[in-house]
XYZ file of C-alpha atoms in Angstrom:
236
model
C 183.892 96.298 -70.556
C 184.151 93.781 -67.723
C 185.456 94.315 -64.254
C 189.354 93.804 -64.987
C 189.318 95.605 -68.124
C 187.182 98.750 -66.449
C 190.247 98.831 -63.369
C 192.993 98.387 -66.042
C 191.345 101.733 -67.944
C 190.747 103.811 -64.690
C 194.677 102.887 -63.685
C 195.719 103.968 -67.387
C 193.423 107.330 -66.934
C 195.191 107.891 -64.109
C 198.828 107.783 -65.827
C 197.235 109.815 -68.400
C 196.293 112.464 -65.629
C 199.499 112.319 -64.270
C 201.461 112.546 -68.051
C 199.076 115.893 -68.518
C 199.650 117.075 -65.139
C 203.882 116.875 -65.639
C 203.899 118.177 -69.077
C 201.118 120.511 -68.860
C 199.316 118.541 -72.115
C 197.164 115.516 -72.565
C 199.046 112.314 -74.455
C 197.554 111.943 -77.938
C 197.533 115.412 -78.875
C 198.963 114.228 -81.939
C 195.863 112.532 -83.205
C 193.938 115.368 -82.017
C 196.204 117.695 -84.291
C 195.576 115.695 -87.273
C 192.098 115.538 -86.826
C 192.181 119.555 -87.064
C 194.176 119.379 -90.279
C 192.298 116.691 -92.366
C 189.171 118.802 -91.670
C 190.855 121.833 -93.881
C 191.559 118.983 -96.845
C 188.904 119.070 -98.930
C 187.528 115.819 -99.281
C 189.588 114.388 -97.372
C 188.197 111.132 -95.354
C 189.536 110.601 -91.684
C 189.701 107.387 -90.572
C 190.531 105.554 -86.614
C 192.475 103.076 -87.385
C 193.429 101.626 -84.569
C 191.865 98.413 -82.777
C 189.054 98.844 -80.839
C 190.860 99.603 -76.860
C 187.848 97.026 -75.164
C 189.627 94.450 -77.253
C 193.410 95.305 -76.741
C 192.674 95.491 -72.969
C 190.971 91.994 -72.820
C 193.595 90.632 -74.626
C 196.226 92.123 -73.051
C 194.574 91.367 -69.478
C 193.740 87.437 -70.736
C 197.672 87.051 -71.416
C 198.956 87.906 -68.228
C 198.937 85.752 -65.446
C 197.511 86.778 -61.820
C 200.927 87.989 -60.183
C 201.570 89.978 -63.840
C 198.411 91.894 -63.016
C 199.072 92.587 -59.737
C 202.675 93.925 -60.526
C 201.459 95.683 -63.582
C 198.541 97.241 -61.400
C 200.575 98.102 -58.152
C 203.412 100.234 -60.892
C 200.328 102.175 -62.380
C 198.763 102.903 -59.134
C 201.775 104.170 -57.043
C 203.020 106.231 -60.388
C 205.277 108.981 -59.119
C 208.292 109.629 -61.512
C 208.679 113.147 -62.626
C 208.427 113.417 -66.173
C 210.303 116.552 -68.035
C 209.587 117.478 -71.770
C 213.557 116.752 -72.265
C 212.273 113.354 -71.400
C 209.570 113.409 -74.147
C 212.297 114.509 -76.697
C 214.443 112.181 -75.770
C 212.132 109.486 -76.446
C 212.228 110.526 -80.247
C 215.615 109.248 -80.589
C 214.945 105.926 -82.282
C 217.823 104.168 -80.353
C 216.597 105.544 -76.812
C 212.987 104.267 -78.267
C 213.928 100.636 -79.084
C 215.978 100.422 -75.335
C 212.746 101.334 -73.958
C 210.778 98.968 -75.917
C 212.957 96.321 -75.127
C 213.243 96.867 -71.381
C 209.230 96.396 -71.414
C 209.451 93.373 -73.774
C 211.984 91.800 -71.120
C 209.361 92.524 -67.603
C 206.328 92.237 -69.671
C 206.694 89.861 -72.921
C 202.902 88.963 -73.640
C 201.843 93.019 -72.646
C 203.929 94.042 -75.503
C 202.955 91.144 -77.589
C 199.315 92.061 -77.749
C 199.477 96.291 -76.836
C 202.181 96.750 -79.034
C 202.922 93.655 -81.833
C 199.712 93.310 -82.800
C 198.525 96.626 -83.033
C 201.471 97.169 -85.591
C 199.696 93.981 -87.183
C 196.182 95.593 -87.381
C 197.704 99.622 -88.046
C 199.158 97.563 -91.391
C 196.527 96.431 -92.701
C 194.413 99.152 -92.210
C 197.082 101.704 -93.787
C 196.814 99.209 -96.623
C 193.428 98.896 -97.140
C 193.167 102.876 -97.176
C 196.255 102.876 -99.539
C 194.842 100.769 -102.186
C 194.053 101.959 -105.760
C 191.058 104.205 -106.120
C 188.878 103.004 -109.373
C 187.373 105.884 -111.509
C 184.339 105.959 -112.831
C 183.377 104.829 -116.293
C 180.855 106.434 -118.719
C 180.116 102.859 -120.244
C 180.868 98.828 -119.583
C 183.515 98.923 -122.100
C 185.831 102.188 -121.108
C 188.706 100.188 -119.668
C 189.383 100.104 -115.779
C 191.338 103.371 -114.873
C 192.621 103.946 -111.354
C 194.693 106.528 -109.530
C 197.003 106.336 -106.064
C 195.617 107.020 -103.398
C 197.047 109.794 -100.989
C 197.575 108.165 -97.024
C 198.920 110.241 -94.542
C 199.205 107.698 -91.409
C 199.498 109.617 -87.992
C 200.490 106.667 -85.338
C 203.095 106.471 -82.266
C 206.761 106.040 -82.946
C 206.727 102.749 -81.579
C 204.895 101.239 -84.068
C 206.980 102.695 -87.014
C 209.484 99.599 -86.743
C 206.546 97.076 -86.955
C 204.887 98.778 -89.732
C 207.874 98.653 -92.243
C 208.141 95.047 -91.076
C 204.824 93.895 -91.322
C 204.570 96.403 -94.649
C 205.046 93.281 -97.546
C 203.386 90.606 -95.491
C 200.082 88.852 -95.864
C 198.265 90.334 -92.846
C 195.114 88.667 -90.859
C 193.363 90.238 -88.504
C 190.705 87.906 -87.462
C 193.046 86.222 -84.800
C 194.102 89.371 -82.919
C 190.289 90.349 -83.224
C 188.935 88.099 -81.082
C 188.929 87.953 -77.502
C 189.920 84.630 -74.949
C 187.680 83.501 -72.395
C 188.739 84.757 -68.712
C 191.226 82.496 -67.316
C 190.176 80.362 -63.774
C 192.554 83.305 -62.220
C 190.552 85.950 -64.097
C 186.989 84.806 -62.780
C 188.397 84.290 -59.158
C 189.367 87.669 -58.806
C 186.223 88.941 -60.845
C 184.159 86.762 -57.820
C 186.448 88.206 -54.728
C 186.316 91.751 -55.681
C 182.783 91.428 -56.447
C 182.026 89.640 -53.168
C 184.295 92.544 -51.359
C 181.942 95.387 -52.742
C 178.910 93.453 -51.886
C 180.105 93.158 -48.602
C 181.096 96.579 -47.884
C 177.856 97.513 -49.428
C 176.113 95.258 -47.144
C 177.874 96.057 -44.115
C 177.394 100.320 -44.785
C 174.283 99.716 -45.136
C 173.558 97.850 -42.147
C 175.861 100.300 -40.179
C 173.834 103.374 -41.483
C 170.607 101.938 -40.547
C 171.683 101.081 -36.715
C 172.734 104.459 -36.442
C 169.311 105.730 -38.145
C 167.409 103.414 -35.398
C 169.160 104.501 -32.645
C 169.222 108.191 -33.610
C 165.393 107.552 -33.867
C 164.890 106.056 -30.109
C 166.579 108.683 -29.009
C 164.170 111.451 -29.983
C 161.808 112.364 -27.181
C 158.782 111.805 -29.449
C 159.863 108.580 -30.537
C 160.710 107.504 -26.542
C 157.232 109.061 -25.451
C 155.478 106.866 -28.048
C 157.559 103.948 -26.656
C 156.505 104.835 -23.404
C 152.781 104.721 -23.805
C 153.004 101.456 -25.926
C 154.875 99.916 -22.439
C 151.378 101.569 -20.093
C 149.322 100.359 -22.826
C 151.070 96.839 -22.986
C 151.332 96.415 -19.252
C 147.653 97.619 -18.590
């Protein structure tokens, strides 16, 4: 997924470790519970509806500028705040929800514009594709179109409720949010210095591991023997 996008995901696995590690349960058990229950439905087709995450993290990573990253990146790694299931509950009050969604809007506007505001864009329309009229067969050309509702049971995060009722009677595209910028001059910098940094380290191990493996070699009476008789042998 790119070298950005792969250190954003291992910082976010690491919040996730640390969310399962305070509350004794992995986030998105949710999802994992409906899974379980639309496999007793009969017939009943489950659908991801979300946007593909290599796409929300290289938009998300393309709209922040270099000092955003390394804020955003220096919060996730040094993570530390104990988090109590009274916490969790009181993140289902809707009011306690929207202060919290506002307090990231305000340190992180275009983070929240494309993890959160367009993913209520693209959960829409994909509710209301799968919420459209189902068409039933007919025995002939000229049996007259019938159709029934469709059943939708939509299993998302709170924070998304608001911006799926808003976004509910407007006419959604997705193509925009689908794509994904080119890296900024910022972006391919830091691609090339921590790139360069690896390389180097790389380099430099490897050159340290093979002095070490030479001298540990001289050393060896067999090997300073050998070098001994190639000296005679030279010298004669």
């Amino acid at each position: 997924n790119g070298v950005m996008s792969g250190l954003m995901q291992m910082l976010l696995l690491k919040v996730s470790a640390h969310i399962t590690e305070q509350l004794g349960m992995a986030p998105g058990g949710e999802f994992r519970e409906a899974f379980k229950e639309a496999s007793k439905v009969p017939f009943c087709k489950f659908h991801l509806g979300d946007r593909p995450i290599p796409v929300t993290f290289k938009r998300a990573i393309a709209a922040l500028s270099f000092w955003q990253k390394v804020k955003l990146a220096w919060g996730l790694c040094f993570l530390s705040d104990p988090i109590s299931k009274d916490d969790v509950e009181k993140c289902k009050q809707k009011d306690l929800l929207e202060q919290m969604m506002a307090e990231m809007i305000g340190e992180f506007p275009d983070l929240h514009r494309t993890i959160v505001s367009e993913r209520d864009i693209y959960l829409t329309y994909m509710l209301k594709q799968a919420a459209k009229q189902i068409e039933l067969p007919r025995a002939s050309e000229t049996e007259p179109r019938k159709y029934i509702p469709a059943v939708v049971v939509g299993v998302v995060g709170m924070g998304h409720v608001p911006g799926i009722e808003k976004n509910w009677n407007s006419d959604l595209n997705i193509q925009e949010i689908m794509s994904v910028p080119p890296p900024s001059a910022s972006s391919k910098i830091f691609k090339f210095v921590i790139k360069a940094t690896v390389f180097g380290l790389m380099g430099y191990g490897c050159y340290r591991i093979g002095q070490r493996t030479v001298q540990f070699i001289l050393s060896m009476p067999a090997a300073q023997s050998y070098l001994q008789k190639l000296t005679e042998i030279k010298s004669q």
